[in-house]
Coordinates of N, CA and C in Angstrom, one line a residue:
M570 N -180.2 115.2 63.5 CA -180.7 115.1 62.1 C -179.8 114.0 61.3
T571 N -180.5 113.2 60.6 CA -179.8 112.2 59.8 C -178.9 112.8 58.7
Q572 N -177.7 112.4 58.6 CA -176.8 112.8 57.5 C -177.0 112.0 56.3
S573 N -177.0 112.7 55.1 CA -177.3 112.0 53.9 C -176.5 112.6 52.7
G574 N -176.5 111.9 51.6 CA -175.9 112.4 50.4 C -174.4 112.0 50.4
I575 N -173.7 112.3 49.2 CA -172.3 112.0 49.2 C -171.6 113.0 50.0
P576 N -170.5 112.6 50.6 CA -169.8 113.5 51.6 C -169.2 114.8 50.9
L577 N -169.0 115.8 51.8 CA -168.3 117.0 51.4 C -166.9 116.9 52.0
V578 N -165.8 117.0 51.2 CA -164.5 116.9 51.6 C -163.8 118.2 51.6
F579 N -163.4 118.7 52.7 CA -162.9 120.1 52.9 C -161.3 120.1 53.1
M580 N -160.7 121.0 52.3 CA -159.2 121.3 52.6 C -159.0 122.8 52.7
H581 N -158.3 123.1 53.8 CA -158.1 124.5 54.1 C -156.9 125.1 53.3
G582 N -156.6 126.4 53.5 CA -155.5 127.0 52.8 C -154.3 127.2 53.7
W583 N -153.3 127.9 53.2 CA -152.0 128.1 53.9 C -152.2 128.9 55.1
A584 N -151.5 128.6 56.2 CA -151.6 129.3 57.5 C -152.9 129.1 58.2
F585 N -153.7 128.2 57.8 CA -155.0 127.9 58.5 C -155.1 126.4 58.7
G586 N -156.2 126.0 59.3 CA -156.5 124.6 59.6 C -157.9 124.4 59.4
P587 N -158.4 123.2 59.7 CA -159.8 122.9 59.5 C -160.8 123.8 60.2
E588 N -160.3 124.5 61.2 CA -161.2 125.4 62.0 C -161.8 126.5 61.1
I589 N -161.2 126.8 59.9 CA -161.8 127.8 59.1 C -163.1 127.4 58.5
W590 N -163.4 126.1 58.6 CA -164.7 125.6 58.0 C -165.8 125.6 59.1
A591 N -165.5 125.9 60.3 CA -166.5 125.7 61.4 C -167.8 126.5 61.1
P592 N -167.7 127.8 60.7 CA -169.0 128.6 60.5 C -169.9 127.9 59.4
I593 N -169.2 127.4 58.4 CA -170.0 126.7 57.3 C -170.5 125.4 57.7
Q594 N -169.7 124.6 58.4 CA -170.2 123.2 58.8 C -171.2 123.2 59.8
R595 N -171.3 124.3 60.6 CA -172.4 124.4 61.6 C -173.7 124.4 61.0
E596 N -173.8 124.8 59.7 CA -175.0 124.9 58.9 C -175.3 123.7 58.1
L597 N -174.4 122.7 58.1 CA -174.5 121.5 57.2 C -174.7 120.3 58.1
T598 N -175.5 120.4 59.1 CA -175.7 119.2 60.0 C -176.3 118.0 59.3
D599 N -176.9 118.2 58.1 CA -177.5 117.0 57.4 C -176.6 116.4 56.4
R600 N -175.3 116.9 56.4 CA -174.4 116.4 55.4 C -173.2 115.8 56.1
V601 N -172.6 114.8 55.5 CA -171.3 114.2 56.0 C -170.2 115.1 55.6
C602 N -169.5 115.7 56.5 CA -168.3 116.6 56.3 C -167.0 115.9 56.7
I603 N -166.1 115.8 55.8 CA -164.8 115.2 56.1 C -163.7 116.3 56.0
N604 N -163.0 116.6 57.1 CA -162.0 117.6 57.1 C -160.6 117.0 56.8
L605 N -159.9 117.5 55.8 CA -158.5 117.1 55.6 C -157.7 118.2 56.3
D606 N -156.4 117.9 56.5 CA -155.6 118.8 57.2 C -154.1 118.7 56.8
F607 N -153.6 119.8 56.3 CA -152.2 119.9 56.0 C -151.3 119.7 57.2
G608 N -151.8 119.9 58.4 CA -151.0 119.7 59.6 C -150.2 120.9 59.9
Y609 N -150.6 122.0 59.5 CA -149.7 123.2 59.8 C -149.7 123.5 61.3
F610 N -150.7 123.1 62.1 CA -150.8 123.3 63.5 C -151.1 122.1 64.3
S611 N -151.0 120.9 63.6 CA -151.5 119.7 64.2 C -150.4 118.7 64.4
N612 N -150.6 117.7 65.2 CA -149.6 116.6 65.3 C -149.6 115.8 64.1
E613 N -150.7 115.6 63.5 CA -150.8 114.7 62.3 C -151.3 115.5 61.1
R614 N -150.8 115.0 60.0 CA -151.2 115.5 58.7 C -152.2 114.5 58.1
H615 N -153.4 115.0 57.6 CA -154.4 114.1 57.1 C -154.8 114.6 55.7
A616 N -154.3 114.0 54.7 CA -154.5 114.5 53.3 C -154.9 113.3 52.4
E617 N -155.6 112.3 52.9 CA -156.0 111.2 52.1 C -157.4 111.4 51.6
L618 N -157.6 111.4 50.3 CA -159.0 111.5 49.8 C -159.8 110.2 49.9
P619 N -161.1 110.3 50.1 CA -161.8 109.1 50.2 C -161.9 108.3 48.9
D620 N -162.1 107.0 49.1 CA -162.2 106.1 47.9 C -163.7 105.9 47.6
R621 N -164.4 106.9 47.5 CA -165.9 106.9 47.2 C -166.3 108.2 46.6
P622 N -167.4 108.3 46.0 CA -167.7 109.6 45.4 C -167.9 110.7 46.5
F623 N -167.4 111.9 46.1 CA -167.5 113.0 47.1 C -167.5 114.4 46.3
I624 N -167.9 115.4 47.0 CA -167.7 116.8 46.5 C -166.6 117.4 47.3
A625 N -165.7 118.0 46.6 CA -164.5 118.7 47.2 C -164.8 120.2 47.4
V626 N -164.3 120.7 48.6 CA -164.5 122.1 48.9 C -163.1 122.6 49.4
G627 N -162.5 123.5 48.6 CA -161.2 124.0 49.0 C -161.1 125.5 49.1
H628 N -160.2 125.9 50.0 CA -160.0 127.4 50.2 C -158.5 127.6 49.9
S629 N -158.3 128.6 49.0 CA -157.0 129.1 48.6 C -156.0 127.9 48.2
L630 N -154.9 127.7 48.9 CA -154.0 126.6 48.6 C -154.8 125.3 48.6
G631 N -155.7 125.1 49.5 CA -156.5 123.9 49.5 C -157.2 123.6 48.2
A632 N -157.7 124.7 47.6 CA -158.4 124.6 46.3 C -157.3 124.2 45.2
L633 N -156.2 124.8 45.2 CA -155.1 124.5 44.2 C -154.7 123.0 44.4
W634 N -154.5 122.6 45.7 CA -154.1 121.2 46.0 C -155.1 120.2 45.5
L635 N -156.4 120.5 45.7 CA -157.4 119.6 45.3 C -157.5 119.5 43.8
L636 N -157.3 120.6 43.1 CA -157.3 120.6 41.6 C -156.1 119.8 41.1
D637 N -155.0 120.0 41.8 CA -153.8 119.2 41.3 C -153.9 117.7 41.5
Q638 N -154.7 117.3 42.6 CA -154.9 115.9 42.8 C -155.8 115.3 41.7
A639 N -156.6 116.1 41.1 CA -157.6 115.7 40.1 C -158.3 114.4 40.6
P640 N -159.0 114.4 41.7 CA -159.5 113.2 42.4 C -160.4 112.4 41.5
E641 N -160.1 111.1 41.4 CA -160.9 110.2 40.5 C -162.4 110.2 40.9
Q642 N -162.6 110.2 42.2 CA -164.0 110.0 42.8 C -164.7 111.4 42.9
C643 N -164.1 112.5 42.6 CA -164.7 113.8 42.7 C -165.8 114.0 41.8
R644 N -167.0 114.4 42.3 CA -168.1 114.6 41.4 C -168.4 116.1 41.2
G645 N -167.7 116.9 41.9 CA -167.8 118.4 41.8 C -166.9 119.0 42.7
M646 N -166.4 120.3 42.4 CA -165.5 120.9 43.2 C -165.9 122.4 43.4
V647 N -165.9 122.8 44.7 CA -166.2 124.2 45.0 C -164.9 124.9 45.5
L648 N -164.5 126.0 44.9 CA -163.3 126.7 45.3 C -163.7 128.1 45.9
F649 N -163.2 128.3 47.1 CA -163.3 129.6 47.7 C -162.0 130.3 47.7
N650 N -162.0 131.5 47.2 CA -160.7 132.3 47.0 C -159.7 131.3 46.3
G651 N -160.1 130.6 45.3 CA -159.3 129.5 44.7 C -158.6 130.0 43.4
F652 N -157.7 129.2 43.0 CA -156.9 129.4 41.8 C -156.3 128.1 41.3
A653 N -156.0 128.1 40.0 CA -155.3 126.9 39.5 C -153.8 127.0 39.3
R654 N -153.3 128.2 39.6 CA -151.9 128.5 39.7 C -151.8 129.7 40.5
F655 N -150.7 129.8 41.3 CA -150.5 131.0 42.2 C -149.2 131.8 41.8
A656 N -148.1 131.1 41.6 CA -146.9 131.8 41.3 C -146.8 132.3 39.9
A657 N -146.2 133.4 39.7 CA -146.0 133.9 38.3 C -145.1 133.0 37.5
A658 N -145.3 133.0 36.2 CA -144.4 132.2 35.3 C -144.4 132.9 34.0
A659 N -143.6 132.5 33.0 CA -143.5 133.1 31.7 C -144.9 133.2 31.1
D660 N -145.7 132.1 31.2 CA -147.0 132.1 30.6 C -148.1 132.5 31.6
F661 N -147.7 133.0 32.8 CA -148.7 133.4 33.8 C -148.2 134.7 34.5
P662 N -148.2 135.8 33.8 CA -147.7 137.0 34.5 C -148.6 137.6 35.6
E663 N -149.8 137.1 35.6 CA -150.7 137.6 36.6 C -150.5 137.0 38.0
G664 N -149.6 136.0 38.1 CA -149.3 135.4 39.4 C -148.5 136.2 40.3
I665 N -148.3 135.7 41.5 CA -147.5 136.3 42.5 C -146.0 136.0 42.3
A666 N -145.2 137.0 42.5 CA -143.7 136.8 42.2 C -143.1 135.7 43.1
P667 N -142.5 134.7 42.6 CA -141.9 133.6 43.4 C -141.0 134.1 44.5
R668 N -140.3 135.3 44.3 CA -139.4 135.7 45.3 C -140.1 136.0 46.6
I669 N -141.4 136.4 46.5 CA -142.1 136.7 47.8 C -142.3 135.4 48.6
L670 N -142.6 134.3 47.9 CA -142.7 133.0 48.6 C -141.3 132.6 49.1
T671 N -140.3 132.8 48.4 CA -138.9 132.4 48.8 C -138.6 133.2 50.1
R672 N -138.9 134.5 50.2 CA -138.6 135.2 51.4 C -139.4 134.7 52.6
M673 N -140.7 134.3 52.3 CA -141.5 133.7 53.4 C -140.9 132.4 53.9
M674 N -140.3 131.6 53.0 CA -139.7 130.4 53.4 C -138.5 130.6 54.3
R675 N -137.7 131.6 54.0 CA -136.5 132.0 54.8 C -137.0 132.5 56.2
A676 N -138.0 133.3 56.2 CA -138.5 133.8 57.4 C -139.1 132.7 58.3
L677 N -139.7 131.7 57.7 CA -140.3 130.6 58.5 C -139.2 129.9 59.4
K678 N -138.0 129.9 58.9 CA -136.9 129.2 59.6 C -136.6 129.9 60.9
S679 N -136.7 131.2 61.0 CA -136.2 131.9 62.2 C -137.4 132.4 63.0
T680 N -138.5 132.8 62.3 CA -139.6 133.4 63.1 C -140.9 132.8 62.6
P681 N -141.2 131.6 62.8 CA -142.4 130.9 62.3 C -143.7 131.6 62.8
H682 N -143.8 131.9 64.1 CA -145.0 132.5 64.6 C -145.3 133.8 63.9
A683 N -144.3 134.7 63.8 CA -144.5 136.0 63.3 C -144.8 135.9 61.8
T684 N -144.2 135.0 61.1 CA -144.4 134.9 59.6 C -145.8 134.5 59.4
V685 N -146.3 133.5 60.1 CA -147.7 133.0 59.9 C -148.7 134.1 60.4
E686 N -148.4 134.8 61.5 CA -149.4 135.8 62.0 C -149.4 137.0 61.0
D687 N -148.3 137.3 60.4 CA -148.3 138.4 59.5 C -149.1 138.1 58.2
F688 N -149.0 136.9 57.7 CA -149.8 136.5 56.6 C -151.2 136.5 56.9
R689 N -151.6 136.0 58.1 CA -153.0 135.9 58.5 C -153.6 137.3 58.6
R690 N -152.8 138.3 59.1 CA -153.3 139.6 59.2 C -153.5 140.2 57.8
R691 N -152.6 139.9 56.9 CA -152.8 140.4 55.5 C -154.0 139.8 54.8
A692 N -154.2 138.5 55.2 CA -155.4 137.8 54.6 C -156.7 138.4 55.2
G693 N -156.6 139.0 56.4 CA -157.8 139.6 56.9 C -158.3 139.2 58.3
T694 N -157.4 138.5 59.1 CA -157.9 138.1 60.4 C -156.7 138.3 61.4
D695 N -157.1 138.6 62.7 CA -156.2 138.6 63.8 C -156.6 137.6 64.8
L696 N -157.4 136.6 64.4 CA -157.7 135.5 65.3 C -156.4 134.8 65.7
P697 N -156.4 134.3 66.9 CA -155.2 133.6 67.4 C -154.9 132.3 66.6
L698 N -153.7 131.9 66.5 CA -153.3 130.7 65.8 C -154.0 129.5 66.5
P699 N -154.4 128.5 65.7 CA -155.1 127.3 66.3 C -154.2 126.4 67.0
G700 N -152.9 126.6 66.9 CA -151.9 125.7 67.5 C -150.5 126.2 67.3
T701 N -149.5 125.4 67.6 CA -148.1 125.7 67.3 C -147.8 125.5 65.9
P702 N -147.2 126.5 65.2 CA -146.9 126.3 63.8 C -145.8 125.2 63.6
R703 N -146.0 124.5 62.5 CA -145.1 123.4 62.1 C -144.3 123.9 60.9
P704 N -143.1 124.5 61.1 CA -142.4 125.2 60.0 C -142.1 124.3 58.7
E705 N -141.8 123.1 58.9 CA -141.5 122.2 57.8 C -142.7 122.0 56.9
R706 N -143.9 121.8 57.5 CA -145.1 121.6 56.8 C -145.5 122.9 56.1
L707 N -145.4 124.0 56.8 CA -145.7 125.3 56.2 C -144.8 125.6 55.0
A708 N -143.5 125.2 55.2 CA -142.6 125.4 54.0 C -143.0 124.6 52.8
T709 N -143.5 123.4 53.1 CA -144.0 122.5 52.0 C -145.2 123.2 51.3
G710 N -146.0 123.8 52.1 CA -147.2 124.5 51.5 C -146.8 125.7 50.6
L711 N -145.7 126.4 51.0 CA -145.2 127.5 50.2 C -144.6 126.9 48.9
Q712 N -144.0 125.8 49.0 CA -143.4 125.1 47.8 C -144.6 124.8 46.9
H713 N -145.7 124.3 47.4 CA -146.9 124.0 46.6 C -147.4 125.3 45.9
L714 N -147.4 126.4 46.6 CA -147.8 127.6 46.0 C -146.9 128.1 44.9
Q715 N -145.6 127.7 45.0 CA -144.6 128.1 44.0 C -144.7 127.2 42.8
E716 N -145.0 125.9 43.0 CA -144.8 124.9 41.9 C -146.0 124.4 41.3
L717 N -147.1 124.2 42.1 CA -148.3 123.6 41.5 C -148.9 124.4 40.4
D718 N -149.3 123.7 39.4 CA -150.0 124.3 38.2 C -151.1 123.3 37.8
A719 N -152.3 123.7 38.1 CA -153.4 122.8 37.7 C -154.3 123.3 36.6
R720 N -153.8 124.3 35.8 CA -154.6 124.9 34.8 C -155.0 123.8 33.7
Q721 N -154.1 122.8 33.5 CA -154.4 121.8 32.5 C -155.5 120.9 33.0
V722 N -155.7 120.8 34.3 CA -156.7 119.9 34.9 C -158.1 120.4 34.6
I723 N -158.3 121.8 34.5 CA -159.6 122.3 34.3 C -160.0 122.6 32.9
C724 N -159.1 122.1 32.0 CA -159.4 122.3 30.6 C -159.1 121.0 29.7
P725 N -160.1 120.1 29.6 CA -161.4 120.2 30.2 C -161.4 119.5 31.5
A726 N -162.3 119.9 32.4 CA -162.4 119.3 33.7 C -163.3 118.1 33.7
R727 N -162.9 117.1 34.5 CA -163.8 115.9 34.6 C -165.0 116.1 35.5
F728 N -165.0 117.2 36.2 CA -166.0 117.4 37.2 C -166.4 118.9 37.1
A729 N -167.6 119.2 37.6 CA -168.0 120.6 37.6 C -167.2 121.4 38.6
L730 N -167.0 122.7 38.3 CA -166.2 123.6 39.1 C -166.9 124.9 39.3
Y731 N -167.1 125.2 40.6 CA -167.7 126.5 41.0 C -166.7 127.2 41.8
C732 N -166.5 128.5 41.6 CA -165.5 129.3 42.3 C -166.2 130.6 42.9
L733 N -166.1 130.8 44.2 CA -166.5 132.1 44.8 C -165.3 132.9 45.2
A734 N -165.2 134.1 44.6 CA -164.0 134.9 44.8 C -164.3 136.3 45.3
G735 N -163.3 136.9 46.0 CA -163.5 138.3 46.5 C -162.9 139.3 45.6
T736 N -163.7 140.4 45.4 CA -163.2 141.5 44.5 C -162.1 142.3 45.2
Q737 N -161.9 142.2 46.5 CA -160.8 142.9 47.2 C -159.8 141.9 47.9
D738 N -159.6 140.7 47.3 CA -158.8 139.7 47.8 C -157.3 140.2 47.7
P739 N -156.6 140.4 48.9 CA -155.2 140.9 48.9 C -154.2 139.8 48.6
I740 N -154.6 138.5 48.7 CA -153.7 137.4 48.6 C -153.8 136.8 47.2
A741 N -155.0 136.6 46.7 CA -155.2 136.1 45.3 C -156.0 137.2 44.6
P742 N -155.4 138.2 44.0 CA -156.1 139.3 43.4 C -157.0 138.8 42.3
P743 N -158.1 139.5 41.9 CA -159.0 139.1 40.9 C -158.3 138.7 39.6
A744 N -157.3 139.5 39.2 CA -156.6 139.2 37.9 C -156.0 137.8 37.9
L745 N -155.4 137.4 39.1 CA -154.8 136.1 39.2 C -155.9 135.0 39.1
T746 N -157.0 135.2 39.8 CA -158.1 134.3 39.8 C -158.6 134.1 38.4
R747 N -158.9 135.2 37.8 CA -159.5 135.1 36.4 C -158.6 134.4 35.5
A748 N -157.3 134.7 35.5 CA -156.3 134.2 34.5 C -156.1 132.7 34.8
S749 N -156.1 132.3 36.0 CA -155.8 130.9 36.3 C -157.0 130.0 36.1
L750 N -158.2 130.5 36.2 CA -159.4 129.7 36.0 C -160.1 130.0 34.7
A751 N -159.5 130.7 33.8 CA -160.2 131.3 32.6 C -160.8 130.2 31.8
R752 N -160.2 129.0 31.8 CA -160.7 128.0 30.8 C -161.6 126.9 31.3
G753 N -162.0 127.0 32.6 CA -162.8 125.9 33.1 C -163.7 126.1 34.2
A754 N -163.7 127.2 34.9 CA -164.5 127.3 36.1 C -165.5 128.4 36.0
S755 N -166.6 128.3 36.7 CA -167.6 129.3 36.8 C -167.3 130.1 38.0
I756 N -167.0 131.4 37.9 CA -166.6 132.3 39.0 C -167.7 133.3 39.3
D757 N -168.1 133.2 40.6 CA -169.0 134.2 41.1 C -168.2 135.2 42.0
W758 N -168.5 136.5 42.0 CA -167.8 137.5 42.7 C -168.6 138.1 43.8
V759 N -168.0 138.3 45.0 CA -168.6 139.0 46.1 C -167.7 140.1 46.5
E760 N -168.2 141.1 47.1 CA -167.4 142.2 47.6 C -166.8 141.7 49.0
G761 N -165.6 141.2 48.9 CA -164.9 140.6 50.0 C -163.5 140.4 49.8
G762 N -162.8 139.8 50.8 CA -161.4 139.6 50.8 C -161.0 138.1 50.6
H763 N -160.0 137.7 51.3 CA -159.4 136.4 51.1 C -160.0 135.3 52.0
L764 N -160.9 135.7 52.9 CA -161.3 134.7 53.9 C -162.9 134.5 53.8
L765 N -163.3 134.2 52.6 CA -164.8 134.1 52.4 C -165.4 133.0 53.3
P766 N -164.8 131.9 53.6 CA -165.4 131.0 54.5 C -165.7 131.5 55.9
L767 N -165.0 132.6 56.3 CA -165.3 133.2 57.6 C -166.2 134.5 57.5
T768 N -166.1 135.2 56.3 CA -166.7 136.5 56.2 C -168.0 136.4 55.4
H769 N -168.2 135.4 54.5 CA -169.3 135.3 53.6 C -169.9 133.9 53.7
V770 N -170.3 133.5 54.9 CA -170.8 132.2 55.1 C -172.0 131.9 54.3
T771 N -172.9 132.8 54.2 CA -174.2 132.5 53.4 C -173.9 132.3 52.0
A772 N -173.0 133.2 51.4 CA -172.6 133.0 50.0 C -171.9 131.7 49.8
C773 N -171.1 131.3 50.7 CA -170.4 130.0 50.6 C -171.4 128.8 50.6
L774 N -172.3 128.9 51.5 CA -173.3 127.8 51.6 C -174.1 127.8 50.4
H775 N -174.5 128.9 49.8 CA -175.2 128.9 48.5 C -174.5 128.2 47.4
T776 N -173.2 128.5 47.3 CA -172.3 127.9 46.3 C -172.3 126.3 46.5
I777 N -172.1 125.9 47.7 CA -172.0 124.5 48.0 C -173.4 123.9 47.7
D778 N -174.5 124.5 48.0 CA -175.8 124.0 47.8 C -176.0 123.8 46.3
R779 N -175.6 124.8 45.5 CA -175.7 124.7 44.0 C -175.0 123.4 43.5
M780 N -173.8 123.2 44.1 CA -173.0 122.0 43.6 C -173.7 120.7 44.0
M781 N -174.2 120.7 45.3 CA -174.9 119.5 45.7 C -176.1 119.2 44.9
K782 N -176.9 120.2 44.5 CA -178.1 120.0 43.7 C -177.6 119.5 42.3
R783 N -176.5 120.1 41.8 CA -176.1 119.7 40.5 C -175.6 118.2 40.4
T784 N -175.1 117.7 41.5 CA -174.5 116.4 41.6 C -175.5 115.3 42.1
L785 N -176.8 115.7 42.3 CA -177.8 114.7 42.7 C -177.9 113.7 41.6
P786 N -178.1 112.4 42.1 CA -178.2 111.3 41.1 C -179.5 111.5 40.3

């Protein structure tokens, strides 16, 4: 099938890689899909955004990172289990206590496999790791979760924002999602957890389709 339209650029979340998008991308054979990669399990890190119009699709930290980049060529952004800030702050009590992330950073130094596997289990999967963990890159990801704050990007946003979130998300609870995206994103809720790209493929595809139709020339 011939691929058409502006490309979809995907960025995964912490402790995962581009493989999380496989169930969705199998259904997008008529679209150009570009996978970015923080390199948590890869030899190379690939996080360069294209210099042409695109639709961004991010999961968890990948969504926060994309928002923080505020891509000039972005025509729309789809966030799965996404947020514009993760760590708690004086003006963001709904966030996750920074000490939790600090403990995870310490654990990464001594037991990277166990630390990543424990997080993935809490997120909702016991699938094997896609490769050997890269502790330094994973630690950088935790720093991003501690420090990045993209709430100002979405108020007002230069591009359309759609968010699909889970009502039972153990990593990014609904209160965190609502508070971080309160001023700029349209949030749709499904009965699900933190891994919607794996567990709610049809709903994810519907959200992407809505964005693609919205951004048609």
